[in-house]
Amino acid sequence: MERNSYTQGLQIALMGDPTEENQEFPFDGSSSTGFSNPNFSQGLQGHHDVRVFGFQQSSLDDRFSQLNLNDIENPTRIVGSDFGPAPIGLLRENSFNGRHVLRSLPSQNMVVDRSPNYSPSTFIEHNVFDFDTNTQRRTPPFERPYNLCDPMRSVNVFGSTMMRPSMHDHQHQPFYSPPPRQLPRENSSYYYIPPLRELKAGDICTVAKDRDRCLALQKKLDNEVLTRGEIDMIFMEVKDHLHELMVHRFANYLIQKLFKAINNEQRTQLLLLLIRSHQRFFQVCTNLYGSRTIQKFIEIINIQEQRCILLSALKPIAITLAKDSNGHHIFEPCLKKFSSEETMHLMDGIIQHCVDIAINKSGCCALQQCLTHANDEVSEHFLVRIVANALFLSEDKYGNYVVQFVLQMGLPWVTSMIIGQLQGSFVSLCFSKYGSNVVEKCMKESEEQLSARVIMEILNDPDYLKVFGHDYGNFVIQSALLASKGHANLGIHNAIHCLIRKHYSFLQSSPFGRRILSAASKCRRS
């Protein structure tokens, strides 16, 4: 605000107070000063709060004569006493505080030299007037052309960008505002890559690790604009840094595109380099970007030799990969792309340790993928082991999802065997956070006879009332109401309603019991 008041005072000192009556604006079209700007006079019409003391209505020469430009002994006052103290920062000669440049002000009769070796020496010459070589006149700042990038931004004499304050804005404007960052376009020179023959050894790896240049190189591979010799050159550059590039956040995409562009002989060579170090291969498989690259390799390879190379490297680490958050994703494309005979050896280790894998967060997902895509023979081996450990898995944090998935497969013999394994433990499972989900799934996914067996076991237990009022057991009773409603024999459904009416007061006093009352009411209405 201090700088704005000073600037406004200097403008009024030079051009007069537009609020005075019958005041003629000195910079009109007939002015002898050599420049005009009608918008400037319009812009000052709203500044009624500015007052200039000590200046009477007079000509422009008189106004200049009243400016005390020689007063450099008192650095706190750079103009006539009527303007008040100078802004902060104009206290030392040849200093710059982010707003102004301090230099000794010239005398009133000083002749300005416009020779090629001349350099402005005053704040006014630096920031108020610029010399226009086209019209041979000094141009005020409000007549200078705007910067092409931003109509409200101009470049000052220091080469920096400065916001142009509006004539109607009394608030302080920022001295410098960096331009907004613009994302490069596809046809921009930002994506420019010199011809590959001009690149030096190791430049391809550098390009691959740069986001924009790597993207440009990928597009060249996609559009098939590279010659076979250029593709071979990229292959020769990256093969010695394969593991490093496969786990890089940008370079891994280039490796995926390259693997598709090269021929089968080069793919085989690349796979052999990949599995040469078992430790580094395992690190690639368990990395986020490396796992995605391996999955892409599996989708692309199309000959028996390449499949055998990759599967032979995956088999020793299959169990560990199944439990890894990134590695377990590799199994799904393997089961989709390769035949059952080819994946049999890979599945052997997982079948032997399927229970340990099922109770792992990532392993339970990998096991479900194996059950989905494996053939009947392999699936049967999995199901036999899961059914045998159904009770243990049902109470596990992650194993219960495997049991529920098996029940959803809709195989009657499997469902019957699981219910047989859980028989006698349904009430205890109702009190379990994870086991209660399995009990609900047994009632929903099984046939009417098997579902009735599960419900009657719960209702005939001496602790059935605890199940009604339990925070997990109440969900089992609600599911029993819905499952028994669809039975041809509604005897079980009616028996549940009888128990609800018998213990209505108890259920009404329990927050979980009220949920059962609400579910029973909805069943009667429907």
XYZ file of C-alpha atoms in Angstrom:
526
model
C 0.000 0.000 0.000
C 2.922 2.364 0.730
C 4.372 1.841 -2.727
C 0.966 2.331 -4.383
C 0.382 5.652 -2.611
C 3.820 6.851 -3.629
C 3.283 5.847 -7.276
C -0.136 7.478 -7.364
C 1.326 10.668 -5.878
C 4.055 10.780 -8.502
C 1.514 10.308 -11.301
C -0.689 13.116 -10.002
C 2.352 15.353 -9.541
C 3.207 14.816 -13.204
C -0.270 14.937 -14.679
C -2.481 16.830 -12.270
C -5.349 15.972 -9.995
C -8.319 14.788 -12.083
C -10.682 15.514 -9.182
C -10.187 19.283 -9.438
C -12.938 21.108 -11.245
C -12.284 22.221 -14.835
C -8.998 20.322 -14.724
C -7.634 19.566 -18.185
C -5.809 16.306 -18.468
C -2.268 17.082 -19.684
C -1.885 13.909 -21.753
C -4.665 14.271 -24.278
C -4.421 14.030 -28.033
C -3.160 17.628 -28.394
C -0.492 17.371 -25.776
C 3.021 18.424 -26.715
C 4.612 15.662 -24.704
C 4.553 13.274 -27.641
C 2.411 10.460 -26.260
C -1.210 9.907 -25.392
C -3.333 7.259 -23.782
C -7.029 7.972 -23.373
C -7.463 4.861 -21.225
C -5.083 6.314 -18.690
C -7.317 9.307 -18.001
C -10.283 6.997 -17.657
C -8.381 4.770 -15.265
C -7.684 7.632 -12.853
C -11.296 8.744 -12.575
C -11.946 6.411 -9.672
C -9.041 7.622 -7.477
C -10.943 10.205 -5.428
C -9.169 9.252 -2.231
C -5.782 10.564 -3.452
C -4.807 14.083 -2.333
C -1.724 16.047 -3.375
C -0.572 18.804 -1.019
C 1.516 21.773 -2.068
C 0.698 21.628 -5.810
C -1.677 24.036 -7.442
C -3.130 23.767 -10.895
C -0.307 24.606 -13.274
C 1.459 23.454 -16.415
C 3.538 20.321 -16.787
C 6.828 22.301 -16.748
C 5.821 23.924 -13.485
C 5.080 20.543 -12.003
C 8.518 19.239 -12.950
C 10.156 22.349 -11.560
C 8.507 21.720 -8.184
C 10.060 18.251 -7.938
C 13.092 18.341 -5.658
C 15.242 15.867 -7.574
C 18.555 17.107 -6.120
C 17.738 16.327 -2.525
C 20.052 13.343 -2.016
C 21.434 14.501 1.296
C 18.315 13.259 3.000
C 17.817 9.765 1.525
C 14.456 9.285 3.205
C 12.864 11.958 0.968
C 13.535 11.549 -2.730
C 10.949 14.031 -4.019
C 9.351 17.257 -2.831
C 8.421 17.439 0.799
C 4.759 17.185 -0.067
C 5.104 13.542 -1.082
C 6.259 12.365 2.333
C 8.905 9.719 3.103
C 10.229 7.475 0.386
C 9.180 3.826 0.336
C 11.153 1.323 2.336
C 14.152 0.188 0.370
C 15.065 3.601 -1.129
C 17.591 4.279 1.588
C 20.898 3.305 0.008
C 22.240 4.215 -3.379
C 22.537 1.424 -5.957
C 20.532 -1.012 -3.831
C 17.628 -3.231 -4.856
C 15.048 -4.554 -2.405
C 12.719 -6.420 -4.781
C 10.737 -3.320 -5.717
C 13.024 -0.373 -6.552
C 16.564 0.373 -7.682
C 18.278 3.180 -5.800
C 20.566 5.518 -7.658
C 21.379 9.158 -7.314
C 18.699 11.235 -8.997
C 19.865 13.668 -11.718
C 19.520 17.384 -11.598
C 16.605 19.091 -13.271
C 18.724 20.444 -16.132
C 20.521 17.197 -16.823
C 20.721 16.238 -20.501
C 20.085 12.524 -21.044
C 22.657 10.865 -23.261
C 21.163 8.318 -25.677
C 24.451 7.051 -27.085
C 24.958 3.256 -27.442
C 27.143 3.197 -24.328
C 24.549 5.000 -22.239
C 22.936 3.141 -19.344
C 20.110 4.599 -17.226
C 21.199 5.793 -13.819
C 17.983 6.698 -12.071
C 15.011 4.881 -10.708
C 12.689 6.985 -12.837
C 14.598 6.238 -16.033
C 14.674 2.530 -15.210
C 11.094 1.982 -14.243
C 8.965 4.900 -15.419
C 10.191 5.639 -18.952
C 11.628 3.436 -21.674
C 13.104 4.720 -24.918
C 11.100 3.697 -27.974
C 13.444 3.389 -30.941
C 10.562 3.293 -33.429
C 9.045 6.685 -32.482
C 12.243 8.218 -30.994
C 10.469 9.070 -27.764
C 10.325 7.911 -24.213
C 7.338 5.700 -23.532
C 5.499 5.618 -20.200
C 5.057 2.165 -18.666
C 1.320 2.021 -19.271
C 1.892 2.308 -23.052
C 4.447 -0.487 -23.319
C 3.318 -3.607 -25.207
C 2.185 -6.529 -23.107
C 4.117 -9.703 -22.884
C 2.937 -12.287 -25.403
C 2.581 -15.015 -22.783
C 0.300 -13.087 -20.456
C -1.507 -9.789 -21.119
C -1.033 -8.830 -17.466
C 2.694 -9.635 -17.424
C 5.622 -7.634 -18.770
C 9.399 -7.854 -18.646
C 11.288 -5.114 -16.832
C 14.816 -3.889 -17.533
C 16.307 -6.485 -15.235
C 15.112 -9.334 -17.464
C 12.646 -10.622 -14.861
C 8.889 -10.888 -15.115
C 6.752 -8.418 -13.215
C 2.994 -8.256 -12.847
C 1.467 -5.136 -14.382
C -0.776 -3.584 -11.711
C -4.226 -2.539 -12.782
C -4.983 1.202 -12.698
C -8.131 0.407 -10.709
C -6.519 -1.866 -8.166
C -5.536 -0.262 -4.856
C -4.182 -3.499 -3.415
C -0.557 -4.497 -3.541
C 0.328 -6.569 -6.587
C 3.086 -9.212 -6.379
C 6.410 -8.175 -7.831
C 7.041 -11.584 -9.394
C 4.737 -14.476 -10.101
C 6.222 -17.532 -11.835
C 4.354 -18.686 -14.930
C 2.204 -21.799 -14.537
C 3.891 -25.051 -15.405
C 2.696 -26.354 -18.726
C 2.754 -30.033 -19.558
C 4.554 -30.795 -22.814
C 2.478 -31.735 -25.821
C 3.036 -34.703 -28.028
C 4.356 -32.616 -30.919
C 6.442 -30.427 -28.652
C 10.214 -30.220 -28.880
C 10.214 -31.273 -25.231
C 9.800 -34.832 -26.510
C 12.534 -34.462 -29.093
C 15.005 -37.332 -29.257
C 17.979 -37.070 -31.598
C 18.422 -39.821 -34.182
C 19.425 -43.019 -32.443
C 22.596 -43.304 -34.524
C 23.773 -40.026 -32.963
C 23.352 -41.274 -29.381
C 26.400 -42.373 -27.498
C 26.850 -45.576 -25.520
C 24.653 -45.522 -22.449
C 22.355 -42.766 -23.704
C 19.444 -45.160 -24.245
C 19.405 -46.041 -20.539
C 19.404 -42.342 -19.670
C 16.527 -41.724 -22.074
C 14.607 -44.690 -20.637
C 14.757 -43.222 -17.129
C 13.358 -39.860 -18.241
C 9.579 -39.780 -18.276
C 8.954 -37.646 -21.364
C 11.776 -38.914 -23.561
C 10.970 -42.504 -22.603
C 7.362 -41.905 -23.631
C 8.493 -40.500 -26.974
C 10.668 -43.555 -27.582
C 7.778 -45.867 -26.677
C 5.573 -44.147 -29.240
C 8.206 -44.687 -31.886
C 8.213 -48.388 -31.042
C 4.408 -48.509 -31.105
C 4.147 -46.712 -34.435
C 6.853 -48.912 -35.969
C 8.831 -45.949 -37.252
C 12.148 -47.372 -36.093
C 14.195 -49.502 -38.415
C 15.351 -52.983 -37.484
C 18.858 -51.665 -36.992
C 17.649 -49.033 -34.520
C 15.645 -51.635 -32.595
C 18.715 -53.856 -32.454
C 20.753 -50.934 -31.151
C 18.221 -50.332 -28.340
C 18.301 -54.035 -27.514
C 22.084 -54.081 -27.295
C 22.019 -51.014 -25.021
C 19.416 -52.248 -22.514
C 20.257 -55.947 -22.231
C 23.202 -55.302 -19.893
C 20.973 -53.172 -17.622
C 17.860 -55.318 -17.888
C 17.145 -55.899 -14.183
C 17.739 -52.264 -13.327
C 15.423 -50.981 -16.053
C 12.650 -53.485 -15.357
C 12.166 -52.159 -11.822
C 12.402 -48.479 -12.826
C 9.179 -46.496 -12.689
C 9.527 -45.218 -16.279
C 12.003 -47.544 -17.974
C 9.908 -50.673 -17.349
C 7.391 -49.502 -19.949
C 10.135 -49.217 -22.551
C 11.261 -52.794 -21.793
C 7.686 -54.006 -22.290
C 7.428 -52.261 -25.673
C 10.862 -53.473 -26.702
C 10.051 -57.090 -25.828
C 7.127 -56.894 -28.226
C 9.181 -55.274 -31.014
C 12.168 -57.649 -31.019
C 12.203 -61.056 -32.705
C 11.922 -64.453 -31.023
C 15.662 -65.039 -30.969
C 16.225 -61.784 -29.113
C 13.331 -62.571 -26.721
C 14.931 -65.875 -25.845
C 18.239 -64.141 -25.260
C 16.545 -61.553 -23.068
C 14.802 -64.233 -20.970
C 18.101 -66.056 -20.454
C 19.702 -62.821 -19.264
C 16.722 -62.235 -16.981
C 16.942 -65.572 -15.147
C 20.743 -65.767 -15.132
C 20.801 -64.410 -11.569
C 18.127 -66.114 -9.440
C 18.355 -63.471 -6.751
C 17.915 -60.560 -9.127
C 15.111 -62.382 -10.940
C 13.293 -62.818 -7.628
C 13.752 -59.120 -6.877
C 12.208 -58.244 -10.234
C 9.226 -60.540 -9.627
C 8.502 -59.046 -6.204
C 8.825 -55.454 -7.403
C 5.716 -53.503 -8.442
C 7.046 -52.506 -11.863
C 9.055 -55.668 -12.361
C 5.994 -57.853 -11.730
C 4.046 -55.953 -14.371
C 6.878 -56.412 -16.841
C 7.009 -60.167 -16.201
C 3.254 -60.381 -16.770
C 3.704 -58.593 -20.089
C 6.451 -61.034 -21.054
C 4.106 -63.956 -20.332
C 1.440 -62.481 -22.607
C 3.899 -61.968 -25.482
C 6.008 -65.137 -25.558
C 4.656 -67.652 -28.062
C 7.119 -70.519 -28.406
C 7.706 -73.552 -26.238
C 11.344 -72.780 -25.501
C 10.561 -69.393 -23.992
C 7.769 -70.833 -21.841
C 10.036 -73.520 -20.452
C 12.720 -70.955 -19.626
C 10.330 -68.769 -17.675
C 8.430 -71.579 -15.898
C 11.672 -73.282 -14.843
C 12.737 -70.031 -13.163
C 9.349 -69.498 -11.493
C 8.974 -72.986 -10.016
C 11.597 -72.707 -7.180
C 10.137 -69.404 -5.973
C 6.440 -70.155 -6.595
C 5.473 -70.492 -2.906
C 7.247 -67.280 -1.933
C 5.745 -65.407 -4.877
C 2.265 -66.617 -3.931
C 2.631 -64.885 -0.566
C 4.047 -61.664 -1.997
C 1.832 -58.654 -2.669
C 3.337 -58.117 -6.121
C 4.533 -61.601 -7.022
C 1.172 -63.358 -6.698
C -0.138 -61.457 -9.746
C 2.190 -63.482 -11.973
C 0.181 -66.705 -11.530
C -2.975 -65.514 -13.245
C -1.399 -64.800 -16.681
C 0.563 -68.063 -16.384
C -2.628 -70.066 -15.898
C -4.404 -68.177 -18.677
C -1.640 -68.290 -21.263
C 0.041 -71.645 -20.656
C -1.480 -75.093 -20.924
C -2.253 -77.344 -17.940
C 0.645 -79.617 -18.784
C 3.061 -76.708 -18.790
C 1.825 -75.291 -15.453
C 1.523 -78.654 -13.686
C 5.025 -78.455 -12.231
C 4.412 -74.870 -11.160
C 1.199 -75.865 -9.336
C 2.707 -78.852 -7.523
C 4.433 -76.723 -4.898
C 1.373 -74.538 -4.355
C -0.872 -77.573 -3.872
C 1.467 -79.011 -1.255
C 1.454 -75.741 0.734
C -2.028 -74.492 -0.096
C -3.094 -74.218 3.560
C -0.127 -72.028 4.465
C -0.776 -69.955 1.364
C -4.505 -69.655 2.148
C -3.911 -67.950 5.505
C -1.718 -65.284 3.904
C -3.148 -61.955 2.757
C -1.748 -62.228 -0.753
C -1.765 -66.030 -0.762
C -5.535 -66.286 -0.377
C -5.893 -64.163 -3.537
C -3.367 -66.309 -5.412
C -5.189 -69.465 -4.351
C -8.487 -68.149 -5.640
C -6.829 -67.378 -8.985
C -5.515 -70.930 -9.147
C -8.976 -72.346 -8.415
C -10.509 -70.124 -11.094
C -8.139 -70.878 -13.968
C -6.798 -74.339 -13.185
C -8.231 -77.419 -14.906
C -10.446 -79.928 -13.132
C -7.615 -82.229 -12.109
C -5.560 -79.483 -10.485
C -8.650 -77.919 -8.885
C -9.599 -81.229 -7.315
C -6.224 -81.465 -5.607
C -6.722 -78.002 -4.191
C -10.309 -78.677 -3.060
C -9.453 -81.872 -1.218
C -6.878 -80.077 0.924
C -9.122 -77.080 1.546
C -12.073 -79.245 2.613
C -9.879 -81.235 4.987
C -8.866 -78.016 6.758
C -12.211 -76.212 6.429
C -12.703 -75.587 10.168
C -9.211 -74.184 10.626
C -9.508 -71.967 7.569
C -12.998 -70.752 8.528
C -11.693 -69.201 11.729
C -8.709 -67.563 10.046
C -8.532 -63.914 9.090
C -7.781 -64.679 5.435
C -8.528 -68.395 5.163
C -12.276 -67.814 5.571
C -12.303 -66.064 2.189
C -10.945 -69.213 0.543
C -13.696 -71.349 2.128
C -16.369 -68.875 1.050
C -14.954 -68.865 -2.480
C -15.088 -72.670 -2.617
C -18.720 -72.611 -1.452
C -19.545 -70.082 -4.167
C -18.169 -72.416 -6.820
C -21.481 -74.301 -6.551
C -20.077 -77.831 -6.456
C -22.580 -79.928 -4.407
C -20.076 -82.551 -3.304
C -17.678 -79.868 -2.056
C -20.427 -77.973 -0.187
C -21.655 -81.170 1.454
C -18.130 -82.106 2.559
C -17.482 -78.624 4.009
C -20.755 -78.651 5.990
C -19.843 -82.115 7.230
C -16.456 -80.808 8.393
C -18.085 -77.872 10.194
C -20.948 -79.860 11.758
C -20.983 -79.482 15.527
C -19.062 -76.188 15.361
C -21.629 -73.890 13.787
C -22.609 -72.232 17.095
C -19.011 -71.506 18.030
C -18.425 -70.159 14.545
C -21.386 -67.794 15.012
C -19.411 -66.009 17.746
C -16.406 -65.560 15.456
C -15.944 -62.505 13.297
C -14.670 -64.609 10.411
C -16.436 -67.902 11.054
C -19.876 -66.255 11.111
C -19.359 -65.258 7.463
C -18.722 -68.894 6.555
C -21.880 -70.029 8.382
C -23.955 -67.465 6.474
C -22.432 -68.619 3.181
C -23.260 -72.257 4.037
C -26.937 -71.381 4.467
C -27.130 -69.261 1.311
C -25.145 -71.406 -1.138
C -26.213 -74.897 -0.088
C -29.288 -76.860 -1.004
C -32.430 -76.723 1.127
C -31.654 -79.907 3.028
C -28.127 -78.869 3.907
C -29.221 -75.348 4.820
C -31.904 -76.759 7.147
C -29.247 -78.872 8.887
C -27.157 -75.796 9.648
C -30.130 -73.750 10.942
C -31.532 -76.535 13.126
C -28.151 -77.129 14.722
C -28.062 -73.490 15.807
C -31.699 -73.387 17.033
C -31.395 -76.658 19.002
C -28.272 -75.576 20.832
C -28.737 -74.575 24.513
C -26.898 -71.313 23.865
C -29.041 -70.293 20.910
C -30.261 -67.178 22.776
C -26.683 -65.947 23.034
C -26.436 -66.192 19.272
C -29.518 -63.955 18.931
C -27.961 -61.243 21.083
C -24.387 -61.488 19.821
C -22.823 -58.776 17.674
C -21.831 -61.352 15.004
C -24.421 -64.051 15.706
C -27.361 -61.743 14.980
C -26.249 -61.556 11.354
C -26.388 -65.373 11.171
C -30.005 -65.342 12.413
C -30.943 -62.670 9.894
C -29.437 -64.797 7.119
C -31.314 -67.843 8.462
C -34.588 -65.908 8.151
C -33.902 -65.064 4.523
C -32.591 -68.532 3.603
C -35.497 -70.422 5.232
C -38.062 -68.160 3.603
C -37.169 -69.632 0.218
C -37.547 -73.228 1.371
C -40.441 -75.289 0.154
C -41.034 -76.361 3.743
C -41.565 -73.224 5.813
C -41.435 -75.108 9.112
C -37.952 -73.834 9.958
C -38.891 -70.292 8.983
C -41.933 -70.389 11.276
C -39.856 -71.895 14.079
C -37.499 -68.924 13.966
C -40.441 -66.508 14.202
C -41.800 -68.415 17.193
C -38.489 -68.058 19.009
C -38.417 -64.344 18.183
C -41.911 -63.816 19.665
C -40.988 -65.889 22.706
C -37.972 -63.745 23.525
C -39.341 -60.456 22.233
C -38.617 -58.503 25.442
C -35.026 -59.766 25.525
C -34.461 -58.886 21.900
C -36.074 -55.480 22.366
C -33.613 -54.645 25.148
C -30.571 -55.700 23.107
C -29.190 -53.454 20.336
C -28.325 -56.545 18.271
C -31.635 -58.194 19.050
C -33.487 -55.186 17.645
C -31.771 -55.851 14.313
C -33.318 -59.325 14.281
C -36.765 -57.856 15.083
C -36.393 -55.429 12.187
C -35.366 -58.255 9.798
C -38.295 -60.426 10.953
C -40.704 -57.540 10.392
C -39.429 -57.068 6.832
C -39.827 -60.785 6.143
C -43.455 -60.755 7.266
C -44.258 -57.712 5.136
C -42.666 -59.224 2.076
